[in-house]
Amino acid sequence: MKQFIAFVKKEFYHIFRDKRTMLILFGLPIAQILIFGYVVNNEINNARIVVFDPSRDQATREITNKVIASGYFELAEMVETASGLEKSFQKGDIKAALIFEPQFSEKLARENIAHVQVIADASDPNTANLMASYIQAIINTYTAELNAQSAKNATIITETKMLFNPELKSAYMFVPGTMALILMLLSAMMTSISIAREKEMGTMEVLLVSPLKPIQIIIGKVMPYMALSFINACVIMVLGTFIFNVPIRGSIVLLMSESLLFILLALSLGILISTVAKTQEIAMFISMLALMLPTMLLSGFIYPIENMPGWLQVISNIMPARWFIVIIKNIMIKGSGLGHIWIETLIMTGMIAAFLLLSIRKFKIRLE
Amino acid sequence: MRTLIFILQKEFIQVFRNKTMLPIIFIMPLIQLLILVNAATFELKNVSLCVIDFDLSASSRQLVAKFDGSPFFEVNKASFRYTEAENFILSNKTDLVLTIPAGFEKNIKTGQGARVQVMIDAVDGMAAGLINAYSTQIIQSFNRESGANAGLLLRPVKNILVTSSFWYNPELDYKAYMVPGILVILVTMIGMFLTALNIVREKEIGTIEQINVTPVRKIHFIVGKLIPFWVIALVELTVGLVIGVLLFKVPIVGSLWLLYAFAAIYLVIALSIGLFFSSISSTQQQVMFVAFFTMITGILMSGIFTPEESMPGWARAINVINPFAYFMRVIRLVLLKGSGFSDIWHEFAAISLLAILMLGLAVKSYKKRS
């Protein structure tokens, strides 16, 4: 036991004496959460739009005003002809165009129907789709107001309740997502690299011939990273709560235990990677390629899983972060207890067991 | 010149004899491209809907059928208790609960103002906004039809028809948009990390001193280290583009020469960053974390997932010196919209300047003596 403690101490020294790495380990979560909070924002703000309005009457002016006042769009220009649009789109100056037909109000009054066209720059299809939906919704509200008088009694009143997040804040999505991403990447990457390093340098042999058991070596290697990751998890939660006002509605103890479980999962994945990687370079590339983009894209962090094609939804099941994100969202935002998330918890536990078993089978204690 | 050729030879041999790294460099990134491109869509599909229908009338069934018939919704739960429906939301089995109160049909027929309630799981705020917009649309259109049937309208309803045209990508195929984005990441990752790790590895193992005592000049050494990875990254880009065109139907509207010219300059920056990091680090672990931090931050700020315009001013100010952002913008502009040199010469100028600065910094920081 004394030897083991000495070994763990050595590992801690190894990590803490490298100031630059320490800075990055703690700077990364803070930078990520600020970037996701302020920069990577799915909301559309001030998309530049041109308006071509040959009628210039009350209805078109009102619609234009509503579109601009929505905050989603910023008026780039009122153009006199629709011919220069192509050029502006190509330069990337504008994202959308709103084109009214001539005599808009007259047609609306006389024929009860008028046309308006929205052109969206769909080289970014997701944004284009959102912009078109927003404009459609704005015009729908406008027509509903127009018709309010004539169809008063025939209107079905829709009462909408936005559960858990009435202001539709995006922080409720990215705080759990960032937490999963950071914990996964840092824990798995750090563990796999530091074990691969011993192998590459040849010091693993030294450790293996020491009286320490292989399992003690691995646990000793992993412990400092577990501590670091846990601190990181706390930092992210504190930032999320105090800067982005994400509530913690459920039990903090449960939240912490689940985070610890996820850290264990990431660490065991890191151990598994280190058993197949001979050098740090390989360990780094495997952890980065297998974890960075897949965790961002396949875990429901940025893109909802329900929207993906069926086969990809099946693949997403093997992403550990997917389950953790569901768990933290449930605990923090919905306030659910273990009763609602036991399946996810069980899956994560199963994954840990599987990764550890695989690692034990692959771990070589003898030289080749 | 001959020295340079020998160094290049040595570097290429070193890369290609490493049988574990080869598939990691060439195959894993492409598999990622193949799989991940399919994930990146906000287009709403299969929103699961739970119905609480207290009315059980022809009208309420019609409304439910209208939801079920829309491509966005899938009615897969029904209940008569709020608590049960709430539980469905808590355990993520449903995204939306539609409650139709008793007397719904009667109220429509008599014109007393029928009501429905829509409850949306809004943890994902953006999706909730879209779900709300779509469900309102369905209810409104049901409303118009049922109102007309009941003969309650005093005057005909006014309609403004909105037609949407999606330029450059009429079918809203998001894959064409994501392929260039993911390519930028992969090419950068390969270029920057391979360079950084390669040099620092020589340092860590000690072989760099053997090179340092040879008459090889500093500039030869650096150029010899950079060219192989520059070539590999460009090959990677080419294979990625071929996959994009063949499998994901990425249009190549603009000039490929223009794109490659830009990529060539861009890679000089990516590789110089790698070289610079390796000069200031002493272990692979250090260099990896520094490079990783730079890459993930730069890529996320580059507008890969979200348009640059919706970023705040300070972020856009940072992006003036973010090479990832320039490449992200240009690769999409050229491939998808066919922008020519006159449209993107600003980006060219900026990236060339950055390349000179970064390469200068990298060369300066590399020292032959330790």
XYZ file of N, CA, C and O in Angstrom, chain A residues 26 33 37 62 65 85 110 121 134 142 158 162 212 231 254 256 274 303 323 327 368:
84
model
N -7.189 23.371 -17.396
C -8.247 24.148 -16.753
C -8.762 25.270 -17.639
O -9.890 25.723 -17.469
N -16.779 26.622 -22.773
C -18.133 26.984 -22.369
C -18.447 28.411 -22.794
O -19.562 28.726 -23.192
N -21.271 29.299 -25.344
C -22.277 30.211 -24.831
C -22.472 31.432 -25.698
O -23.587 31.875 -25.926
N -45.710 47.127 -43.146
C -45.922 46.508 -41.837
C -45.186 45.174 -41.730
O -44.575 44.866 -40.716
N -41.494 45.786 -41.401
C -41.161 46.223 -40.049
C -41.167 45.066 -39.067
O -40.304 44.961 -38.197
N -29.334 40.667 -57.019
C -29.312 39.771 -55.859
C -28.223 38.712 -55.944
O -27.509 38.461 -54.985
N -58.683 42.971 -52.556
C -59.636 42.598 -53.592
C -59.782 41.083 -53.740
O -60.866 40.536 -53.740
N -30.243 32.023 -48.729
C -28.971 31.462 -49.159
C -28.829 30.078 -48.525
O -28.476 29.944 -47.369
N -38.906 31.281 -39.901
C -39.170 32.473 -39.104
C -40.030 33.462 -39.883
O -40.990 34.017 -39.364
N -49.077 37.876 -38.782
C -49.649 39.069 -39.385
C -51.018 38.761 -39.990
O -51.987 39.487 -39.761
N -54.956 28.384 -29.244
C -53.921 27.430 -28.871
C -53.159 27.978 -27.687
O -52.655 29.092 -27.725
N -44.217 26.048 -22.844
C -42.871 25.563 -23.064
C -42.364 25.035 -21.733
O -42.110 25.818 -20.814
N 4.839 -3.369 -7.807
C 3.447 -2.954 -7.999
C 2.743 -3.912 -8.944
O 3.319 -4.358 -9.929
N -12.726 18.054 -10.932
C -12.660 19.505 -10.713
C -13.218 20.234 -11.933
O -13.998 21.178 -11.815
N -26.811 13.355 -6.822
C -27.031 12.463 -7.960
C -26.238 12.953 -9.168
O -25.576 12.177 -9.862
N -23.544 14.755 -9.239
C -22.115 14.526 -9.047
C -21.764 13.058 -9.225
O -20.746 12.708 -9.824
N -5.190 2.948 -24.744
C -3.752 2.812 -24.486
C -3.277 1.374 -24.676
O -2.110 1.139 -24.959
N -26.601 18.444 -32.810
C -27.708 18.064 -33.691
C -28.570 17.005 -33.015
O -28.053 15.989 -32.559
N -25.554 9.131 -23.647
C -26.327 8.758 -22.456
C -26.111 9.762 -21.340
O -27.030 10.108 -20.615
N -28.732 12.179 -19.228
C -28.785 12.156 -17.761
C -28.652 13.562 -17.177
O -29.470 13.984 -16.362
N 7.236 -8.031 -25.816
C 7.011 -8.840 -27.023
C 8.328 -9.288 -27.607
O 9.314 -8.614 -27.493
